[in-house]
mmCIF file of C-alpha atoms and ligand atoms in Angstrom:
data_model
loop_
_atom_site.group_PDB
_atom_site.id
_atom_site.type_symbol
_atom_site.label_atom_id
_atom_site.label_comp_id
_atom_site.label_asym_id
_atom_site.label_seq_id
_atom_site.Cartn_x
_atom_site.Cartn_y
_atom_site.Cartn_z
ATOM 1 C CA MET A 1 -23.219 21.249 -74.712
ATOM 2 C CA LYS A 2 -26.850 20.596 -74.033
ATOM 3 C CA ILE A 3 -27.428 20.486 -70.281
ATOM 4 C CA THR A 4 -29.386 17.103 -69.100
ATOM 5 C CA ASP A 5 -29.825 17.438 -65.611
ATOM 6 C CA ALA A 6 -29.598 19.735 -62.855
ATOM 7 C CA LYS A 7 -30.018 19.302 -58.965
ATOM 8 C CA VAL A 8 -29.301 20.258 -55.651
ATOM 9 C CA ILE A 9 -27.326 18.129 -53.040
ATOM 10 C CA LEU A 10 -28.132 19.362 -49.563
ATOM 11 C CA THR A 11 -26.106 17.571 -46.675
ATOM 12 C CA CYS A 12 -24.730 18.316 -42.653
ATOM 13 C CA PRO A 13 -21.455 16.840 -42.130
ATOM 14 C CA GLY A 14 -21.417 19.150 -39.247
ATOM 15 C CA ARG A 15 -22.948 21.975 -40.678
ATOM 16 C CA ASN A 16 -25.303 22.454 -43.963
ATOM 17 C CA PHE A 17 -23.913 22.967 -47.129
ATOM 18 C CA VAL A 18 -25.853 23.287 -50.577
ATOM 19 C CA THR A 19 -24.262 22.129 -53.749
ATOM 20 C CA VAL A 20 -25.677 22.677 -57.113
ATOM 21 C CA LYS A 21 -24.724 19.826 -59.708
ATOM 22 C CA ILE A 22 -24.850 20.243 -63.433
ATOM 23 C CA THR A 23 -24.609 17.553 -65.956
ATOM 24 C CA THR A 24 -24.231 17.645 -69.943
ATOM 25 C CA GLU A 25 -25.452 15.282 -72.913
ATOM 26 C CA ASP A 26 -22.163 13.989 -72.933
ATOM 27 C CA GLY A 27 -21.655 13.301 -69.078
ATOM 28 C CA LEU A 28 -19.245 15.955 -68.326
ATOM 29 C CA TYR A 29 -20.495 17.513 -65.045
ATOM 30 C CA GLY A 30 -19.468 20.651 -62.633
ATOM 31 C CA ILE A 31 -20.449 21.761 -59.305
ATOM 32 C CA GLY A 32 -20.935 24.770 -57.509
ATOM 33 C CA ASP A 33 -21.484 25.894 -53.994
ATOM 34 C CA ALA A 34 -24.843 27.294 -53.222
ATOM 35 C CA THR A 35 -24.571 27.746 -49.176
ATOM 36 C CA LEU A 36 -26.522 30.620 -47.385
ATOM 37 C CA ASN A 37 -25.685 30.110 -43.549
ATOM 38 C CA GLY A 38 -28.983 29.871 -41.821
ATOM 39 C CA ARG A 39 -31.468 29.898 -44.787
ATOM 40 C CA GLU A 40 -29.837 27.367 -47.193
ATOM 41 C CA LYS A 41 -33.798 26.050 -48.029
ATOM 42 C CA SER A 42 -34.634 29.112 -49.356
ATOM 43 C CA VAL A 43 -32.042 28.834 -51.892
ATOM 44 C CA VAL A 44 -32.978 25.271 -52.353
ATOM 45 C CA SER A 45 -36.804 25.963 -53.537
ATOM 46 C CA TYR A 46 -35.354 28.793 -55.511
ATOM 47 C CA LEU A 47 -33.228 26.416 -57.386
ATOM 48 C CA GLU A 48 -35.217 23.408 -57.256
ATOM 49 C CA ASP A 49 -38.727 24.997 -58.063
ATOM 50 C CA TYR A 50 -37.650 27.848 -60.306
ATOM 51 C CA VAL A 51 -33.823 28.252 -61.816
ATOM 52 C CA LEU A 52 -32.794 24.564 -62.237
ATOM 53 C CA PRO A 53 -36.028 23.383 -64.358
ATOM 54 C CA ALA A 54 -35.688 25.914 -66.614
ATOM 55 C CA LEU A 55 -31.548 25.052 -67.584
ATOM 56 C CA ILE A 56 -32.424 21.896 -69.010
ATOM 57 C CA GLY A 57 -31.825 21.992 -72.771
ATOM 58 C CA ARG A 58 -29.732 24.833 -72.468
ATOM 59 C CA ASP A 59 -26.089 25.565 -73.919
ATOM 60 C CA ALA A 60 -23.669 24.782 -70.974
ATOM 61 C CA GLN A 61 -21.060 26.533 -72.681
ATOM 62 C CA ARG A 62 -23.297 29.586 -72.300
ATOM 63 C CA ILE A 63 -22.041 30.891 -68.814
ATOM 64 C CA GLU A 64 -22.930 34.665 -69.725
ATOM 65 C CA ASP A 65 -26.121 33.822 -71.450
ATOM 66 C CA ILE A 66 -27.334 31.707 -68.461
ATOM 67 C CA TRP A 67 -25.965 34.129 -66.151
ATOM 68 C CA GLN A 68 -27.792 37.054 -67.830
ATOM 69 C CA PHE A 69 -30.890 34.516 -68.149
ATOM 70 C CA VAL A 70 -31.464 33.660 -63.917
ATOM 71 C CA TYR A 71 -30.211 37.258 -63.472
ATOM 72 C CA ARG A 72 -32.698 38.939 -65.435
ATOM 73 C CA GLY A 73 -35.365 36.202 -65.651
ATOM 74 C CA PRO A 74 -37.500 36.467 -62.608
ATOM 75 C CA TYR A 75 -37.790 40.481 -63.134
ATOM 76 C CA TRP A 76 -36.601 40.411 -59.291
ATOM 77 C CA ARG A 77 -33.246 41.166 -59.376
ATOM 78 C CA ARG A 78 -30.782 40.452 -56.730
ATOM 79 C CA GLY A 79 -30.966 39.594 -52.915
ATOM 80 C CA PRO A 80 -29.213 36.999 -51.106
ATOM 81 C CA VAL A 81 -31.234 34.046 -51.909
ATOM 82 C CA GLY A 82 -31.385 34.660 -55.875
ATOM 83 C CA MET A 83 -27.632 35.594 -56.089
ATOM 84 C CA THR A 84 -26.640 32.581 -54.175
ATOM 85 C CA ALA A 85 -28.487 30.314 -56.400
ATOM 86 C CA LEU A 86 -26.813 32.014 -59.475
ATOM 87 C CA ALA A 87 -23.598 31.574 -57.993
ATOM 88 C CA GLY A 88 -24.007 27.515 -57.688
ATOM 89 C CA VAL A 89 -24.990 27.294 -61.023
ATOM 90 C CA ASP A 90 -22.802 30.065 -62.597
ATOM 91 C CA VAL A 91 -19.716 28.200 -60.541
ATOM 92 C CA ALA A 92 -21.035 24.697 -61.971
ATOM 93 C CA LEU A 93 -21.207 25.747 -65.664
ATOM 94 C CA TRP A 94 -17.211 27.382 -65.268
ATOM 95 C CA ASP A 95 -16.469 24.090 -63.789
ATOM 96 C CA ILE A 96 -17.743 21.759 -66.695
ATOM 97 C CA LYS A 97 -15.881 24.957 -69.160
ATOM 98 C CA ALA A 98 -12.668 24.068 -67.829
ATOM 99 C CA LYS A 99 -13.204 20.487 -68.056
ATOM 100 C CA ALA A 100 -14.075 20.675 -71.251
ATOM 101 C CA ALA A 101 -10.994 22.645 -72.157
ATOM 102 C CA ASN A 102 -9.224 20.181 -69.949
ATOM 103 C CA MET A 103 -7.606 22.680 -68.014
ATOM 104 C CA PRO A 104 -7.421 24.252 -64.568
ATOM 105 C CA LEU A 105 -10.127 26.903 -64.083
ATOM 106 C CA TYR A 106 -7.600 29.698 -63.226
ATOM 107 C CA GLN A 107 -6.375 29.179 -67.066
ATOM 108 C CA LEU A 108 -9.764 30.462 -68.147
ATOM 109 C CA LEU A 109 -9.455 33.383 -66.339
ATOM 110 C CA GLY A 110 -6.037 34.538 -67.800
ATOM 111 C CA GLY A 111 -3.866 32.538 -66.080
ATOM 112 C CA ARG A 112 -2.262 32.863 -62.720
ATOM 113 C CA SER A 113 -0.933 36.339 -61.723
ATOM 114 C CA ARG A 114 0.996 35.208 -58.659
ATOM 115 C CA ASP A 115 3.046 31.687 -57.434
ATOM 116 C CA ARG A 116 0.695 31.226 -54.010
ATOM 117 C CA ILE A 117 -2.384 32.869 -52.755
ATOM 118 C CA MET A 118 -1.569 34.649 -49.419
ATOM 119 C CA THR A 119 -4.412 33.433 -46.707
ATOM 120 C CA TYR A 120 -5.624 34.642 -42.902
ATOM 121 C CA THR A 121 -6.980 32.545 -40.596
ATOM 122 C CA HIS A 122 -9.160 33.225 -36.970
ATOM 123 C CA ALA A 123 -7.565 33.679 -33.813
ATOM 124 C CA ASN A 124 -10.137 33.552 -31.041
ATOM 125 C CA GLY A 125 -9.665 33.843 -27.406
ATOM 126 C CA GLU A 126 -12.191 34.473 -24.779
ATOM 127 C CA ASP A 127 -9.843 36.628 -22.726
ATOM 128 C CA LEU A 128 -6.278 38.854 -23.838
ATOM 129 C CA GLU A 129 -4.146 35.525 -22.785
ATOM 130 C CA ALA A 130 -5.966 33.107 -24.843
ATOM 131 C CA THR A 131 -6.224 35.465 -27.453
ATOM 132 C CA LEU A 132 -2.376 35.566 -27.468
ATOM 133 C CA ALA A 133 -2.105 32.006 -27.244
ATOM 134 C CA ALA A 134 -4.082 31.675 -30.133
ATOM 135 C CA VAL A 135 -2.268 33.853 -32.263
ATOM 136 C CA GLU A 136 0.869 32.210 -31.330
ATOM 137 C CA LYS A 137 -1.180 28.991 -32.649
ATOM 138 C CA ALA A 138 -1.897 30.627 -35.790
ATOM 139 C CA ARG A 139 1.764 31.769 -36.578
ATOM 140 C CA LYS A 140 3.093 28.228 -35.862
ATOM 141 C CA GLN A 141 0.932 26.967 -38.493
ATOM 142 C CA GLY A 142 2.623 29.367 -40.713
ATOM 143 C CA TYR A 143 -0.155 31.616 -41.382
ATOM 144 C CA GLN A 144 1.192 35.548 -41.958
ATOM 145 C CA ALA A 145 -2.124 37.164 -41.883
ATOM 146 C CA ILE A 146 -4.210 36.465 -38.629
ATOM 147 C CA ARG A 147 -7.414 38.112 -38.104
ATOM 148 C CA VAL A 148 -7.923 38.672 -34.303
ATOM 149 C CA GLN A 149 -11.050 38.628 -31.931
ATOM 150 C CA CYS A 150 -10.983 38.835 -28.310
ATOM 151 C CA GLY A 151 -13.976 38.342 -25.778
ATOM 152 C CA ILE A 152 -14.570 41.492 -23.987
ATOM 153 C CA PRO A 153 -14.980 42.141 -20.132
ATOM 154 C CA GLY A 154 -18.409 42.471 -18.969
ATOM 155 C CA ILE A 155 -19.803 41.074 -22.067
ATOM 156 C CA ASP A 156 -21.120 37.430 -21.481
ATOM 157 C CA LYS A 157 -20.718 36.661 -25.297
ATOM 158 C CA ILE A 158 -19.191 38.009 -28.297
ATOM 159 C CA TYR A 159 -20.266 36.739 -31.806
ATOM 160 C CA GLY A 160 -16.868 35.313 -33.243
ATOM 161 C CA VAL A 161 -15.372 34.120 -30.075
ATOM 162 C CA PRO A 162 -16.699 30.416 -29.319
ATOM 163 C CA LYS A 163 -17.018 29.618 -25.202
ATOM 164 C CA GLY A 164 -14.731 26.796 -24.206
ATOM 165 C CA GLY A 165 -12.366 26.900 -26.741
ATOM 166 C CA LYS A 166 -15.276 25.444 -29.198
ATOM 167 C CA ALA A 167 -14.628 25.527 -32.750
ATOM 168 C CA TYR A 168 -15.793 28.701 -34.459
ATOM 169 C CA GLU A 169 -19.660 28.241 -35.662
ATOM 170 C CA PRO A 170 -21.984 31.179 -36.223
ATOM 171 C CA ALA A 171 -25.359 29.492 -36.666
ATOM 172 C CA ASP A 172 -25.096 28.498 -32.995
ATOM 173 C CA ALA A 173 -28.548 26.895 -32.727
ATOM 174 C CA ASP A 174 -31.769 25.859 -33.806
ATOM 175 C CA LEU A 175 -33.490 29.182 -34.053
ATOM 176 C CA PRO A 176 -31.580 32.296 -33.178
ATOM 177 C CA SER A 177 -30.129 32.627 -29.912
ATOM 178 C CA GLU A 178 -29.610 36.121 -28.043
ATOM 179 C CA GLU A 179 -26.221 37.859 -27.637
ATOM 180 C CA SER A 180 -25.586 40.954 -25.638
ATOM 181 C CA TRP A 181 -23.661 43.692 -26.622
ATOM 182 C CA SER A 182 -21.774 46.958 -25.009
ATOM 183 C CA THR A 183 -20.149 49.625 -27.513
ATOM 184 C CA HIS A 184 -18.271 51.196 -24.549
ATOM 185 C CA LYS A 185 -16.933 48.286 -23.085
ATOM 186 C CA TYR A 186 -15.864 47.038 -26.364
ATOM 187 C CA LEU A 187 -14.364 50.181 -27.368
ATOM 188 C CA ASN A 188 -12.240 50.837 -24.301
ATOM 189 C CA PHE A 189 -10.815 47.166 -24.829
ATOM 190 C CA ILE A 190 -9.826 46.436 -28.525
ATOM 191 C CA PRO A 191 -6.934 48.636 -28.738
ATOM 192 C CA ARG A 192 -5.202 47.216 -26.089
ATOM 193 C CA VAL A 193 -5.862 43.708 -27.159
ATOM 194 C CA PHE A 194 -4.023 44.922 -30.332
ATOM 195 C CA GLU A 195 -1.179 47.044 -28.270
ATOM 196 C CA GLU A 196 -0.231 43.750 -26.385
ATOM 197 C CA ILE A 197 -0.199 41.575 -29.518
ATOM 198 C CA ARG A 198 2.377 43.878 -31.069
ATOM 199 C CA ARG A 199 3.989 43.899 -28.086
ATOM 200 C CA GLU A 200 4.343 40.151 -27.973
ATOM 201 C CA PHE A 201 4.683 39.521 -31.562
ATOM 202 C CA GLY A 202 6.336 42.694 -33.355
ATOM 203 C CA PRO A 203 5.517 44.316 -36.509
ATOM 204 C CA ASP A 204 5.727 41.559 -39.278
ATOM 205 C CA LEU A 205 2.628 39.614 -38.929
ATOM 206 C CA HIS A 206 -0.381 40.870 -40.662
ATOM 207 C CA LEU A 207 -3.409 41.464 -38.337
ATOM 208 C CA LEU A 208 -7.043 42.029 -38.719
ATOM 209 C CA HIS A 209 -9.847 42.723 -37.336
ATOM 210 C CA ASP A 210 -13.911 42.258 -37.827
ATOM 211 C CA VAL A 211 -16.357 44.603 -36.089
ATOM 212 C CA HIS A 212 -19.389 42.768 -37.132
ATOM 213 C CA HIS A 213 -21.354 45.983 -38.057
ATOM 214 C CA ARG A 214 -21.598 46.959 -34.830
ATOM 215 C CA LEU A 215 -20.755 50.357 -34.628
ATOM 216 C CA THR A 216 -22.303 54.080 -35.694
ATOM 217 C CA PRO A 217 -19.802 56.026 -37.806
ATOM 218 C CA ILE A 218 -18.150 58.487 -35.373
ATOM 219 C CA GLU A 219 -17.267 55.161 -33.186
ATOM 220 C CA ALA A 220 -15.825 53.660 -36.291
ATOM 221 C CA ALA A 221 -13.612 56.562 -36.507
ATOM 222 C CA ARG A 222 -12.615 56.852 -33.194
ATOM 223 C CA LEU A 223 -11.583 52.779 -33.113
ATOM 224 C CA GLY A 224 -9.424 52.895 -36.909
ATOM 225 C CA LYS A 225 -7.774 56.201 -35.132
ATOM 226 C CA GLU A 226 -7.112 54.531 -31.937
ATOM 227 C CA LEU A 227 -5.747 51.327 -33.669
ATOM 228 C CA GLU A 228 -3.447 53.605 -35.982
ATOM 229 C CA PRO A 229 -0.193 52.395 -33.826
ATOM 230 C CA TYR A 230 -0.827 49.122 -34.526
ATOM 231 C CA HIS A 231 -0.851 49.414 -38.361
ATOM 232 C CA LEU A 232 -3.778 46.881 -38.844
ATOM 233 C CA PHE A 233 -4.132 44.802 -42.180
ATOM 234 C CA TRP A 234 -7.526 45.796 -42.146
ATOM 235 C CA LEU A 235 -10.942 46.842 -39.652
ATOM 236 C CA GLU A 236 -13.532 44.607 -41.261
ATOM 237 C CA ASP A 237 -17.414 45.533 -41.217
ATOM 238 C CA ALA A 238 -16.588 48.462 -38.757
ATOM 239 C CA VAL A 239 -20.552 49.831 -39.404
ATOM 240 C CA PRO A 240 -23.302 48.353 -41.619
ATOM 241 C CA ALA A 241 -23.103 49.023 -45.370
ATOM 242 C CA GLU A 242 -26.739 49.895 -46.389
ATOM 243 C CA ASN A 243 -25.328 53.178 -46.696
ATOM 244 C CA GLN A 244 -22.374 53.493 -48.708
ATOM 245 C CA ASP A 245 -22.271 57.574 -47.980
ATOM 246 C CA VAL A 246 -21.142 56.911 -44.307
ATOM 247 C CA PHE A 247 -17.798 55.256 -45.132
ATOM 248 C CA LYS A 248 -16.948 59.435 -45.851
ATOM 249 C CA LEU A 249 -16.914 60.302 -42.357
ATOM 250 C CA ILE A 250 -14.842 57.178 -40.962
ATOM 251 C CA ARG A 251 -12.462 57.687 -44.159
ATOM 252 C CA GLN A 252 -11.991 61.139 -43.052
ATOM 253 C CA HIS A 253 -10.538 60.245 -39.800
ATOM 254 C CA THR A 254 -8.307 57.425 -40.212
ATOM 255 C CA THR A 255 -5.845 55.578 -42.459
ATOM 256 C CA THR A 256 -6.193 52.145 -40.816
ATOM 257 C CA PRO A 257 -7.740 50.246 -44.102
ATOM 258 C CA LEU A 258 -11.044 49.292 -44.325
ATOM 259 C CA ALA A 259 -12.499 46.102 -45.789
ATOM 260 C CA VAL A 260 -16.609 45.459 -46.389
ATOM 261 C CA GLY A 261 -18.769 43.183 -48.861
ATOM 262 C CA GLU A 262 -19.302 39.794 -47.337
ATOM 263 C CA ILE A 263 -23.002 40.124 -47.360
ATOM 264 C CA PHE A 264 -23.209 42.259 -50.581
ATOM 265 C CA ASN A 265 -24.294 40.379 -53.548
ATOM 266 C CA SER A 266 -24.418 42.871 -56.197
ATOM 267 C CA ILE A 267 -21.602 44.842 -57.799
ATOM 268 C CA HIS A 268 -24.049 47.896 -57.068
ATOM 269 C CA ASP A 269 -23.692 47.146 -53.471
ATOM 270 C CA CYS A 270 -20.043 48.427 -53.675
ATOM 271 C CA ARG A 271 -19.603 51.080 -56.331
ATOM 272 C CA GLU A 272 -20.046 54.235 -54.235
ATOM 273 C CA LEU A 273 -17.337 52.729 -51.376
ATOM 274 C CA ILE A 274 -14.989 51.612 -54.925
ATOM 275 C CA GLN A 275 -15.273 54.456 -56.930
ATOM 276 C CA ASN A 276 -15.104 57.284 -53.982
ATOM 277 C CA GLN A 277 -12.415 55.295 -52.812
ATOM 278 C CA LEU A 278 -14.125 54.716 -49.324
ATOM 279 C CA ILE A 279 -12.643 51.272 -48.853
ATOM 280 C CA ASP A 280 -8.871 49.491 -49.624
ATOM 281 C CA TYR A 281 -10.266 45.649 -49.578
ATOM 282 C CA ILE A 282 -13.321 43.972 -50.995
ATOM 283 C CA ARG A 283 -15.252 41.175 -49.122
ATOM 284 C CA THR A 284 -17.501 39.589 -51.952
ATOM 285 C CA SER A 285 -17.103 35.809 -52.096
ATOM 286 C CA VAL A 286 -17.873 33.876 -55.162
ATOM 287 C CA VAL A 287 -20.784 32.057 -53.505
ATOM 288 C CA HIS A 288 -22.829 35.481 -52.577
ATOM 289 C CA ALA A 289 -21.976 37.810 -54.975
ATOM 290 C CA GLY A 290 -23.001 36.088 -58.101
ATOM 291 C CA GLY A 291 -20.460 33.484 -58.964
ATOM 292 C CA ILE A 292 -17.267 33.932 -60.751
ATOM 293 C CA THR A 293 -18.945 36.054 -63.483
ATOM 294 C CA GLN A 294 -19.630 39.252 -61.455
ATOM 295 C CA MET A 295 -16.700 38.735 -58.877
ATOM 296 C CA ARG A 296 -14.774 39.089 -62.334
ATOM 297 C CA ARG A 297 -16.458 42.412 -62.546
ATOM 298 C CA ILE A 298 -16.334 43.608 -59.252
ATOM 299 C CA ALA A 299 -12.551 43.028 -59.361
ATOM 300 C CA ASP A 300 -11.702 44.401 -62.613
ATOM 301 C CA PHE A 301 -14.099 47.861 -61.484
ATOM 302 C CA ALA A 302 -11.740 47.925 -57.893
ATOM 303 C CA SER A 303 -8.817 47.848 -60.016
ATOM 304 C CA LEU A 304 -9.478 51.156 -61.421
ATOM 305 C CA TRP A 305 -9.869 52.530 -58.025
ATOM 306 C CA GLY A 306 -6.830 50.654 -56.529
ATOM 307 C CA VAL A 307 -9.195 48.586 -54.281
ATOM 308 C CA ARG A 308 -7.754 44.937 -53.790
ATOM 309 C CA THR A 309 -9.830 41.534 -53.064
ATOM 310 C CA GLY A 310 -10.264 39.785 -49.429
ATOM 311 C CA SER A 311 -12.794 37.449 -49.993
ATOM 312 C CA HIS A 312 -14.697 35.992 -47.119
ATOM 313 C CA GLY A 313 -13.954 32.583 -46.473
ATOM 314 C CA ALA A 314 -15.697 31.018 -43.401
ATOM 315 C CA THR A 315 -16.796 27.703 -42.895
ATOM 316 C CA ASP A 316 -20.359 28.264 -44.313
ATOM 317 C CA LEU A 317 -18.590 28.800 -47.680
ATOM 318 C CA SER A 318 -18.367 24.871 -48.876
ATOM 319 C CA PRO A 319 -15.413 23.687 -50.273
ATOM 320 C CA VAL A 320 -16.381 23.864 -53.496
ATOM 321 C CA CYS A 321 -16.606 27.782 -52.816
ATOM 322 C CA MET A 322 -12.788 27.700 -51.682
ATOM 323 C CA GLY A 323 -11.806 25.788 -54.432
ATOM 324 C CA ALA A 324 -13.280 28.190 -57.121
ATOM 325 C CA ALA A 325 -12.176 31.401 -54.774
ATOM 326 C CA LEU A 326 -8.846 30.040 -55.229
ATOM 327 C CA HIS A 327 -8.598 29.801 -58.679
ATOM 328 C CA PHE A 328 -10.155 33.552 -58.780
ATOM 329 C CA ASP A 329 -7.691 34.379 -56.494
ATOM 330 C CA TYR A 330 -4.418 32.830 -58.403
ATOM 331 C CA TRP A 331 -5.644 35.244 -61.377
ATOM 332 C CA VAL A 332 -7.315 38.469 -59.849
ATOM 333 C CA PRO A 333 -4.071 41.073 -60.621
ATOM 334 C CA ASN A 334 -5.482 43.112 -57.684
ATOM 335 C CA PHE A 335 -5.639 40.562 -55.207
ATOM 336 C CA GLY A 336 -5.386 41.121 -51.482
ATOM 337 C CA VAL A 337 -5.605 38.598 -49.362
ATOM 338 C CA GLN A 338 -8.148 35.248 -49.156
ATOM 339 C CA GLU A 339 -9.896 34.272 -45.492
ATOM 340 C CA HIS A 340 -9.599 30.592 -44.479
ATOM 341 C CA MET A 341 -11.293 29.287 -41.456
ATOM 342 C CA PRO A 342 -10.345 25.507 -42.111
ATOM 343 C CA HIS A 343 -13.488 22.336 -42.654
ATOM 344 C CA SER A 344 -13.521 20.021 -40.099
ATOM 345 C CA GLU A 345 -12.256 16.516 -40.991
ATOM 346 C CA LEU A 346 -16.105 15.483 -41.081
ATOM 347 C CA MET A 347 -17.092 18.244 -43.712
ATOM 348 C CA GLU A 348 -13.682 17.021 -45.963
ATOM 349 C CA SER A 349 -15.032 13.949 -46.038
ATOM 350 C CA VAL A 350 -17.939 14.853 -48.444
ATOM 351 C CA PHE A 351 -15.776 16.898 -50.543
ATOM 352 C CA THR A 352 -12.309 15.973 -52.656
ATOM 353 C CA ARG A 353 -10.475 18.870 -53.311
ATOM 354 C CA ALA A 354 -7.078 19.800 -55.232
ATOM 355 C CA TYR A 355 -6.015 22.899 -53.543
ATOM 356 C CA GLN A 356 -3.678 22.166 -51.102
ATOM 357 C CA PHE A 357 -2.327 24.529 -48.205
ATOM 358 C CA GLU A 358 1.188 25.178 -46.930
ATOM 359 C CA ASP A 359 2.371 27.446 -44.791
ATOM 360 C CA GLY A 360 -0.544 30.192 -44.828
ATOM 361 C CA PHE A 361 -0.431 30.135 -48.555
ATOM 362 C CA PHE A 362 -3.062 28.221 -50.649
ATOM 363 C CA THR A 363 -2.500 26.675 -54.586
ATOM 364 C CA PRO A 364 -5.606 25.658 -56.237
ATOM 365 C CA GLY A 365 -4.239 22.652 -57.984
ATOM 366 C CA GLU A 366 -3.554 21.602 -61.884
ATOM 367 C CA VAL A 367 -7.163 19.413 -61.950
ATOM 368 C CA PRO A 368 -9.281 20.334 -64.934
ATOM 369 C CA GLY A 369 -12.134 22.422 -63.653
ATOM 370 C CA HIS A 370 -12.036 24.154 -60.015
ATOM 371 C CA GLY A 371 -10.909 20.806 -58.211
ATOM 372 C CA VAL A 372 -13.060 20.137 -56.057
ATOM 373 C CA ASP A 373 -16.135 17.341 -56.421
ATOM 374 C CA ILE A 374 -18.305 15.855 -53.942
ATOM 375 C CA ASP A 375 -19.021 12.424 -53.045
ATOM 376 C CA GLU A 376 -22.758 11.997 -52.856
ATOM 377 C CA ALA A 377 -23.035 8.083 -51.318
ATOM 378 C CA GLU A 378 -21.337 10.343 -48.552
ATOM 379 C CA ALA A 379 -23.156 13.812 -48.853
ATOM 380 C CA ALA A 380 -26.666 11.162 -48.451
ATOM 381 C CA LYS A 381 -25.354 10.072 -44.870
ATOM 382 C CA TYR A 382 -25.881 13.720 -43.066
ATOM 383 C CA PRO A 383 -29.164 15.055 -43.563
ATOM 384 C CA TYR A 384 -30.145 18.863 -43.409
ATOM 385 C CA LYS A 385 -30.392 20.144 -39.838
ATOM 386 C CA ARG A 386 -31.626 23.929 -38.993
ATOM 387 C CA ALA A 387 -29.592 26.000 -37.566
ATOM 388 C CA SER A 388 -29.555 30.093 -37.019
ATOM 389 C CA LEU A 389 -27.327 33.163 -36.626
ATOM 390 C CA PRO A 390 -27.250 34.859 -32.911
ATOM 391 C CA VAL A 391 -28.916 38.339 -32.760
ATOM 392 C CA ASN A 392 -27.690 41.221 -30.486
ATOM 393 C CA ARG A 393 -29.154 43.247 -27.962
ATOM 394 C CA LEU A 394 -27.927 46.042 -26.015
ATOM 395 C CA GLU A 395 -27.672 45.817 -22.337
ATOM 396 C CA ASP A 396 -30.890 47.758 -21.821
ATOM 397 C CA GLY A 397 -32.699 45.033 -24.215
ATOM 398 C CA THR A 398 -32.610 47.175 -27.447
ATOM 399 C CA LEU A 399 -32.299 45.234 -30.432
ATOM 400 C CA TRP A 400 -30.888 48.153 -32.702
ATOM 401 C CA HIS A 401 -27.177 48.876 -32.301
ATOM 402 C CA TRP A 402 -27.219 50.570 -35.485
HETATM 403 C C1 CS2 B 501 -17.238 36.584 -40.483
HETATM 404 C C2 CS2 B 501 -18.204 35.260 -40.771
HETATM 405 O O1 CS2 B 501 -15.563 35.279 -41.839
HETATM 406 C C3 CS2 B 501 -16.253 36.206 -41.162
HETATM 407 O O2 CS2 B 501 -15.805 37.198 -41.765
HETATM 408 O O3 CS2 B 501 -17.570 37.755 -40.469
HETATM 409 O O4 CS2 B 501 -18.215 34.462 -39.665
HETATM 410 C C4 CS2 B 501 -19.683 35.339 -40.905
HETATM 411 O O5 CS2 B 501 -20.226 35.992 -39.573
HETATM 412 C C5 CS2 B 501 -20.258 34.117 -41.265
HETATM 413 O O6 CS2 B 501 -19.791 33.941 -42.421
HETATM 414 C C6 CS2 B 501 -21.475 34.222 -41.481
HETATM 415 O O7 CS2 B 501 -22.340 33.316 -41.889
HETATM 416 MG MG1 MG B 502 -16.993 38.956 -41.654
#
């Protein structure tokens, strides 16, 4: 089944999305998400200038062979740009293979391991009162797992907490905006937030919290310890994870479950964390960690060490990624949870999807392939618009907080 066409569709229905579309000689096509928030055009160039021309004439059935070709071919392995491009190709090929087999993708992976997929959503509030209201709203929508982020007294603007009740969008300006950060104000306040939430909502809700890589190891250890009475589902990205060894210190001090990995793009980024049992959830996503092909390897490896999956699923991961991720989640035995930030109506107007939401849980649908398609005519109405993620300075102007 020869590949006859391979192209990129770049669209901005409220935010930028990069989609790879691969067509075969018999007219079957598949699509894959290749969106890298704030760096979309680097991936477009990587695909258009180098990867896609080399795919023409190759056999679309040979997913593994093409994965190895795109991974090894450039000599310069790994990295977010190359691995996101590879994921776009990989998912498009899985979509084609599942369509050719006339099966939903999860059936090719080994069939489903569960009836429905638990997702968590975000509850963000500028202050405690607004945060409690956001948790209540998410609970009413049926979510049993809720990520809670709250504005901190004395800090003007916090990443992940939009001002004025706006929808959360991390890429908030044309060029990077600057936010400020104070670790001691944050650490003094956050345990109170969770104390209040447990008081108000009781022990049943799964509560999650994302630190966005802001702490040093000993600060993360303190936070994990102080949050122990509130039984978090997980504490995410407490520290940057370039140095995987530092998790040993956090782990020694706290039983709060730890999650990390949304910015990882290779199994090697998480190898030590997993085999040393330093984390509980691995957050790698289909789009940023080399597609279904590498996600399977990561999950199987993690299963040996009792580590569960908890894939990243913010709005910058397109509906195409969400569709593929839900097939993966339906199959993967060591599933933990799937993040879900709903896309806006405008974003969804460009894509059609088979996946269904009910009461905080998803099912991927029974359509052959991953069940998500793109309307190219609609996509063409929304040209690319540059948008960047913010940077953080300490109150004295320092850009390094670890
Ligand atoms: C966040 C993301 O969802 C999450 O856990 O960390 O919003 C992340 O910051 C963005 O996807 C970055 O593009
Ligand atoms: Mg995160």
